[in-house]
Coordinates of C-alpha atoms and ligand atoms in Angstrom, one line a residue:
M1 CA 0.0 0.0 0.0
D2 CA 1.3 3.5 -0.8
K3 CA 2.2 6.0 1.9
K4 CA -0.7 8.4 1.0
T5 CA -3.4 5.6 1.3
M6 CA -1.9 4.2 4.4
L7 CA -1.8 7.6 6.1
I8 CA -5.4 8.5 5.0
D9 CA -6.7 5.1 6.3
K10 CA -4.8 5.7 9.6
L11 CA -6.4 9.1 10.0
I12 CA -9.9 7.7 9.6
D13 CA -9.0 4.9 11.9
V14 CA -7.8 7.2 14.7
Y15 CA -10.2 10.1 14.3
Q16 CA -13.2 8.6 12.4
G17 CA -15.2 10.7 10.0
E18 CA -15.0 11.3 6.3
K19 CA -12.0 11.2 3.8
D20 CA -13.0 14.1 1.6
Q21 CA -10.9 16.8 3.1
I22 CA -7.8 14.8 4.0
R23 CA -4.5 16.0 2.3
V24 CA -1.2 14.3 2.7
F25 CA 2.2 16.3 2.6
A26 CA 5.8 15.1 2.6
S27 CA 9.1 16.8 3.4
P28 CA 12.6 15.2 3.4
G29 CA 15.7 14.9 5.6
R30 CA 18.9 16.1 4.0
V31 CA 22.5 15.1 3.7
N32 CA 25.1 17.8 3.7
L33 CA 28.0 17.1 1.2
I34 CA 30.3 19.8 2.6
G35 CA 30.0 23.1 4.5
E36 CA 29.6 22.2 8.1
H37 CA 28.9 24.7 10.9
T38 CA 29.1 27.5 8.3
D39 CA 25.4 28.3 7.9
Y40 CA 25.0 30.2 11.2
N41 CA 28.3 32.0 10.3
G42 CA 26.9 33.4 7.0
G43 CA 28.8 30.9 5.0
Y44 CA 28.3 28.4 2.1
V45 CA 26.8 24.9 2.4
L46 CA 26.2 22.2 -0.1
P47 CA 23.4 19.9 1.1
A48 CA 20.9 17.7 -0.8
A49 CA 17.5 16.5 0.1
L50 CA 17.2 12.7 0.7
D51 CA 14.3 10.6 -0.4
M52 CA 13.6 9.8 3.1
N53 CA 10.6 11.9 4.3
S54 CA 8.5 13.0 7.2
Y55 CA 4.8 12.8 6.3
V56 CA 1.6 14.4 7.6
A57 CA -2.0 13.5 6.7
V58 CA -4.2 16.4 7.7
R59 CA -7.9 17.1 7.9
P60 CA -9.3 20.6 9.0
R61 CA -11.5 21.1 12.1
N62 CA -14.0 23.9 12.7
D63 CA -12.5 24.8 16.1
R64 CA -9.0 26.0 17.1
I65 CA -7.8 22.6 18.3
I66 CA -5.0 20.6 16.7
R67 CA -5.0 16.9 17.5
M68 CA -1.9 15.0 16.4
M69 CA -0.6 11.5 16.6
A70 CA 2.6 9.8 15.2
T71 CA 2.2 6.3 13.7
D72 CA 4.8 4.9 16.1
L73 CA 3.3 6.7 19.2
G74 CA 0.0 5.3 20.0
Y75 CA -1.5 8.3 21.8
I76 CA -3.1 11.6 20.7
V77 CA -1.7 15.0 21.6
E78 CA -4.1 17.9 21.7
V79 CA -3.1 21.6 21.7
S80 CA -5.1 24.8 21.2
L81 CA -4.1 27.4 18.7
D82 CA -5.1 30.0 21.2
D83 CA -2.8 28.8 23.9
L84 CA 0.3 27.1 22.5
E85 CA 2.7 28.1 25.3
P86 CA 2.3 25.0 27.4
A87 CA 3.0 22.9 24.4
K88 CA 6.7 23.9 24.7
K89 CA 7.0 21.4 27.5
L90 CA 5.5 18.4 25.4
K91 CA 7.7 15.5 24.9
W92 CA 6.3 15.0 21.5
G93 CA 4.3 17.6 19.6
N94 CA 6.4 20.5 20.6
Y95 CA 8.0 21.0 17.2
Q96 CA 4.6 20.9 15.5
A97 CA 3.2 23.4 18.0
G98 CA 6.2 25.6 17.5
V99 CA 5.5 25.7 13.7
A100 CA 1.8 26.6 14.4
H101 CA 3.0 29.4 16.6
E102 CA 5.5 30.8 14.2
L103 CA 3.1 30.6 11.2
M104 CA 0.6 32.8 13.2
Q105 CA 3.5 35.1 14.2
H106 CA 4.1 35.5 10.5
G107 CA 0.4 36.5 9.9
Y108 CA -1.0 33.2 8.6
K109 CA -4.6 32.4 9.7
L110 CA -4.8 28.8 11.0
T111 CA -7.6 26.5 11.7
G112 CA -7.8 23.5 14.0
C113 CA -7.0 20.1 12.4
D114 CA -6.5 16.4 12.9
M115 CA -3.0 15.1 11.9
I116 CA -1.3 11.8 11.5
C117 CA 2.4 12.1 11.4
H118 CA 4.9 9.5 10.1
D119 CA 8.7 9.8 10.0
E120 CA 11.0 7.9 7.8
V121 CA 14.2 10.0 8.6
P122 CA 15.9 8.2 11.5
L123 CA 15.4 10.6 14.6
G124 CA 18.5 12.3 16.0
S125 CA 20.8 10.9 13.3
G126 CA 22.1 14.1 12.0
L127 CA 20.0 13.8 8.8
S128 CA 17.8 16.6 9.9
S129 CA 14.6 14.8 11.0
S130 CA 13.5 17.9 12.9
A131 CA 13.7 20.2 9.8
A132 CA 11.7 17.6 7.8
I133 CA 9.0 17.6 10.6
E134 CA 9.0 21.4 10.7
V135 CA 8.5 21.9 6.9
V136 CA 6.0 19.2 6.6
T137 CA 4.0 20.5 9.5
A138 CA 4.0 24.0 8.1
L139 CA 2.7 22.7 4.8
A140 CA 0.0 20.6 6.5
L141 CA -1.2 23.4 8.7
L142 CA -1.5 25.8 5.7
G143 CA -3.1 23.1 3.6
A144 CA -5.7 22.6 6.3
A145 CA -6.4 26.2 6.7
D146 CA -6.6 27.2 3.0
T147 CA -8.6 25.2 0.6
K148 CA -7.3 27.2 -2.3
F149 CA -3.7 26.3 -1.6
G150 CA -3.3 23.2 -3.8
T151 CA 0.3 22.7 -4.7
C152 CA 3.4 23.8 -2.9
T153 CA 4.3 26.1 -5.8
D154 CA 1.9 28.9 -4.9
I155 CA 3.6 29.4 -1.5
D156 CA 6.9 30.8 -0.7
M157 CA 8.9 27.7 0.3
V158 CA 11.9 29.9 1.4
E159 CA 9.5 31.7 4.0
I160 CA 8.5 28.1 5.0
A161 CA 12.1 27.2 5.6
L162 CA 12.6 30.4 7.7
I163 CA 9.5 29.7 9.7
G164 CA 10.8 26.2 10.5
Q165 CA 14.2 27.5 11.6
K166 CA 12.4 30.2 13.8
S167 CA 10.2 27.7 15.5
E168 CA 13.3 25.6 16.3
N169 CA 15.1 28.7 17.6
N170 CA 12.3 30.1 19.5
F171 CA 10.0 27.3 20.6
V172 CA 12.4 24.4 20.9
G173 CA 15.4 26.4 22.0
V174 CA 18.1 25.2 19.5
S175 CA 19.9 28.0 17.8
C176 CA 20.3 26.0 14.5
G177 CA 21.1 27.8 11.2
I178 CA 19.0 27.7 8.1
M179 CA 20.6 24.8 6.1
D180 CA 18.4 21.9 7.1
Q181 CA 15.0 23.7 6.6
F182 CA 16.2 25.2 3.4
S183 CA 17.2 21.7 2.1
S184 CA 13.9 20.2 3.2
A185 CA 11.7 22.9 1.6
M186 CA 13.9 23.6 -1.6
G187 CA 15.5 20.3 -2.5
K188 CA 15.3 18.9 -6.0
K189 CA 15.8 15.3 -7.3
D190 CA 19.4 14.6 -8.2
K191 CA 20.5 18.2 -7.4
V192 CA 22.7 19.6 -4.7
I193 CA 21.9 23.0 -3.3
F194 CA 24.8 25.4 -3.3
L195 CA 23.4 27.9 -0.8
D196 CA 25.0 31.2 0.5
C197 CA 23.5 31.5 4.0
K198 CA 24.4 35.2 4.2
D199 CA 21.5 36.1 1.8
L200 CA 19.9 32.8 0.9
S201 CA 20.9 33.1 -2.7
Y202 CA 21.2 29.6 -4.1
E203 CA 21.9 27.5 -7.2
L204 CA 20.8 23.9 -7.8
I205 CA 23.8 21.9 -9.3
P206 CA 23.2 18.5 -10.9
L207 CA 25.0 15.7 -9.2
K208 CA 26.9 13.7 -11.7
M209 CA 28.4 10.8 -9.9
A210 CA 30.0 8.8 -12.8
G211 CA 29.7 5.3 -11.3
H212 CA 29.8 6.5 -7.6
K213 CA 27.2 6.8 -4.9
L214 CA 26.9 8.7 -1.7
V215 CA 26.8 6.3 1.2
I216 CA 25.6 7.4 4.5
T217 CA 26.7 5.5 7.6
N218 CA 24.9 6.1 10.9
T219 CA 26.9 5.8 14.1
N220 CA 23.6 5.0 15.8
K221 CA 25.0 7.0 18.7
K222 CA 22.0 9.0 20.0
R223 CA 22.6 12.7 19.9
S224 CA 20.4 15.6 20.7
L225 CA 20.8 18.8 18.8
G226 CA 19.6 20.5 21.9
A227 CA 23.0 19.7 23.3
V228 CA 24.6 22.7 24.8
K229 CA 27.6 22.0 22.7
Y230 CA 26.0 23.2 19.5
N231 CA 24.9 26.5 21.0
E232 CA 28.3 26.7 22.6
R233 CA 30.1 26.5 19.4
R234 CA 27.8 29.2 18.1
S235 CA 28.8 31.6 20.9
Q236 CA 32.5 30.8 20.3
C237 CA 32.2 31.9 16.7
D238 CA 30.4 35.1 17.8
L239 CA 33.3 35.9 20.2
A240 CA 36.0 35.2 17.4
L241 CA 33.9 37.5 15.0
A242 CA 33.9 40.3 17.6
I243 CA 37.7 40.1 17.8
L244 CA 38.1 40.0 14.0
K245 CA 35.7 42.9 13.6
K246 CA 38.2 45.2 15.4
D247 CA 40.5 44.9 12.2
L248 CA 37.7 44.2 9.8
P249 CA 34.9 46.6 10.8
N250 CA 32.8 45.8 7.8
I251 CA 32.2 42.1 8.4
N252 CA 29.1 40.8 9.9
F253 CA 29.8 37.0 9.7
L254 CA 32.9 34.8 9.9
G255 CA 31.8 33.7 6.4
E256 CA 32.9 37.0 5.1
V257 CA 36.4 36.7 6.2
S258 CA 38.9 35.7 3.4
L259 CA 41.7 33.3 3.9
E260 CA 44.2 36.2 3.4
D261 CA 42.5 38.4 6.0
F262 CA 42.5 35.5 8.4
E263 CA 46.2 35.0 7.8
K264 CA 46.8 38.6 8.6
Y265 CA 44.4 39.2 11.6
G266 CA 43.7 35.7 12.9
K267 CA 46.6 35.9 15.3
N268 CA 44.7 38.6 17.3
I269 CA 42.4 35.9 18.4
T270 CA 44.7 34.9 21.3
D271 CA 42.4 32.2 22.8
P272 CA 43.6 29.1 21.1
I273 CA 40.0 27.5 21.2
L274 CA 38.4 30.5 19.7
Y275 CA 41.1 30.7 17.0
K276 CA 40.6 27.1 16.0
R277 CA 36.8 27.5 15.7
A278 CA 37.2 30.6 13.4
R279 CA 40.0 28.7 11.4
H280 CA 37.5 25.8 10.8
V281 CA 34.7 28.1 9.6
I282 CA 36.8 30.1 7.3
T283 CA 38.7 27.2 5.7
E284 CA 35.4 25.2 5.4
D285 CA 33.8 28.0 3.6
Y286 CA 36.6 28.0 1.1
R287 CA 36.4 24.2 0.8
V288 CA 32.7 24.5 -0.3
L289 CA 33.7 26.9 -3.1
L290 CA 36.5 24.4 -4.2
S291 CA 34.0 21.6 -4.0
V292 CA 31.5 23.3 -6.2
E293 CA 34.3 23.9 -8.8
A294 CA 35.4 20.3 -8.5
L295 CA 31.9 19.0 -9.0
R296 CA 31.4 21.2 -12.0
K297 CA 34.4 19.7 -13.5
D298 CA 33.4 16.2 -12.7
D299 CA 36.5 15.9 -10.5
L300 CA 35.2 13.5 -8.0
T301 CA 38.7 12.6 -6.7
G302 CA 39.2 16.3 -5.9
F303 CA 35.9 16.6 -4.2
G304 CA 36.7 13.4 -2.1
E305 CA 39.9 15.0 -0.9
L306 CA 38.0 18.1 0.2
M307 CA 35.5 15.8 2.1
N308 CA 38.4 14.3 4.0
Q309 CA 39.9 17.7 4.8
S310 CA 36.5 18.9 6.0
H311 CA 36.4 15.9 8.5
D312 CA 39.9 16.6 9.7
S313 CA 39.0 20.3 10.4
L314 CA 35.7 19.3 12.2
R315 CA 37.7 16.8 14.3
D316 CA 40.8 19.0 15.1
D317 CA 39.6 22.6 15.0
Y318 CA 35.8 22.5 15.5
E319 CA 35.9 19.4 17.8
V320 CA 32.5 18.0 17.0
T321 CA 33.3 14.5 15.8
G322 CA 34.0 12.0 18.6
D323 CA 35.1 8.4 18.6
E324 CA 32.2 7.0 16.7
L325 CA 32.3 9.4 13.8
D326 CA 36.1 9.3 13.7
A327 CA 36.0 5.4 13.7
L328 CA 33.5 5.5 10.7
Y329 CA 35.8 8.1 8.9
E330 CA 39.0 6.1 9.5
I331 CA 37.6 2.8 8.5
A332 CA 36.0 4.3 5.3
L333 CA 39.4 5.7 4.2
T334 CA 41.0 2.1 4.4
I335 CA 38.4 0.7 2.0
P336 CA 39.3 0.5 -1.8
G337 CA 36.9 2.6 -4.0
V338 CA 36.3 5.3 -1.3
L339 CA 37.1 8.7 -2.8
G340 CA 36.3 10.6 0.4
S341 CA 34.3 10.6 3.7
R342 CA 33.2 13.0 6.3
M343 CA 30.8 13.6 9.2
T344 CA 27.6 15.3 8.1
G345 CA 25.3 17.5 10.1
A346 CA 26.0 18.9 13.5
G347 CA 28.3 16.1 14.7
F348 CA 28.6 14.6 18.3
G349 CA 27.3 11.4 16.8
G350 CA 25.0 11.1 13.7
C351 CA 26.2 10.1 10.4
T352 CA 29.1 10.2 8.0
V353 CA 28.7 10.5 4.1
S354 CA 31.2 8.8 1.9
L355 CA 31.8 8.9 -1.8
V356 CA 32.1 5.4 -2.9
K357 CA 32.6 3.6 -6.2
E358 CA 29.2 1.8 -7.1
D359 CA 30.8 -1.6 -7.5
K360 CA 32.6 -1.3 -4.2
I361 CA 29.5 -0.5 -2.1
E362 CA 29.0 -4.1 -1.0
D363 CA 32.5 -4.5 0.2
F364 CA 32.3 -1.0 2.0
T365 CA 29.2 -2.1 3.8
K366 CA 30.7 -5.4 4.9
V367 CA 34.1 -4.0 6.1
I368 CA 32.7 -0.9 7.9
K369 CA 30.0 -2.8 9.7
E370 CA 32.5 -5.4 11.0
Q371 CA 35.2 -3.1 12.0
Y372 CA 32.9 -0.5 13.6
K373 CA 31.4 -3.1 15.7
A374 CA 34.7 -4.4 16.7
R375 CA 35.9 -1.0 17.6
I376 CA 32.9 0.8 19.1
G377 CA 30.8 -2.3 20.4
Y378 CA 27.6 -1.8 18.6
D379 CA 26.3 -1.7 15.0
C380 CA 26.3 1.1 12.5
T381 CA 23.7 1.2 9.7
V382 CA 24.6 1.9 6.1
Y383 CA 22.2 3.5 3.5
T384 CA 22.9 4.3 -0.1
A385 CA 21.7 7.9 -0.5
T386 CA 19.2 8.8 -3.1
I387 CA 18.6 12.5 -3.7
G388 CA 14.9 13.3 -3.7
D389 CA 12.5 16.3 -3.9
G390 CA 11.8 18.9 -1.2
G391 CA 8.5 19.6 0.5
R392 CA 5.3 18.9 -1.5
E393 CA 1.8 17.6 -1.4
L394 CA 1.3 13.9 -2.4
Ligands
GLA401 C1 22.6 21.2 12.4 C2 21.9 22.6 12.2 C3 22.3 23.2 10.9 C4 23.8 23.3 10.7 C5 24.5 21.9 11.1 C6 26.0 22.0 11.0 O1 22.2 20.3 11.3 O2 20.5 22.4 12.2 O3 21.8 24.5 10.8 O4 24.4 24.3 11.6 O5 24.0 21.3 12.2 O6 26.4 22.3 9.8

């Protein structure tokens, strides 16, 4: 049975009533190819939407109540559009409530609704399950409220991404950047998104893999983005920026500092930790530009090398990898047919992405699974990534 039918049946099963007004929306997780921890520094990123989605089936109600249930949850959560504040404390449903809150802050008129939510993106794995939930929830809430809104082409998907990010910043309390929500809203099949987070200008670049595939390996180490460490990295960048601003008064982001200027003025950041954080961001930003050039020239070997440099910098300068991600990275680089590998997402657990020759994926999977288990003590999970479309109605 296809997802749409399954979710419509589930909605009727849980809430009873008629099928007529039910609509089903989907929005994906993402894999970031390169450009990590650059988004909130006004830098470049190179993510792509995955064909793993978060889904919502929705049916409007005549009151101001939102009822929601996840397919793997088994109980219904109820919130009122007129009093969303208490929903901040929900164990499940806080993301959805945050999106409703932020949509209304942006002037959207919402109505109550019944929702069934279904997630395919592994939660807390660094593949941006949260952004997928935020974007799909925004589409579903708008879809329930406005019967004229038929396809996702007549709404501003960049605004939807910003609303998703704001809801996570303000309602959930994670100071995430825009990369994940942008990828989930704006992704296109077989394209990577070359996004400048300073002004949200972007280009969709065809991903030509010439006999290679992106392989995602999940450490299966549970990590929460809410982790203080993410917000801590952000503040360290702000401190480094404030120091550089003394010599470069016109910059507003670390992403605006050239390698040459960093050579000249970087030494004024005397705290070694802050210096390393800034060095990661500034060199990583440059690696994104080099990666785009390499991909345009079909130079996968060059791109693979940049992936490795990115991981090294995230391990040594930004210090967000940890034993599990480093194990996956190190093992990957010993396997024939691997052109490059790196952690993807926030780090502290989560996934790596590796560029692997297609006919070597079987060997890759076998070796990485065996050696990771031997080294870390539990299993990793391997997926071959397919690049899919962004948020849409099914
Ligand atoms: C998380 C955040 C993003 C970005 C990455 C690191 O996925 O949600 O905004 O900062 O970490 O690149």
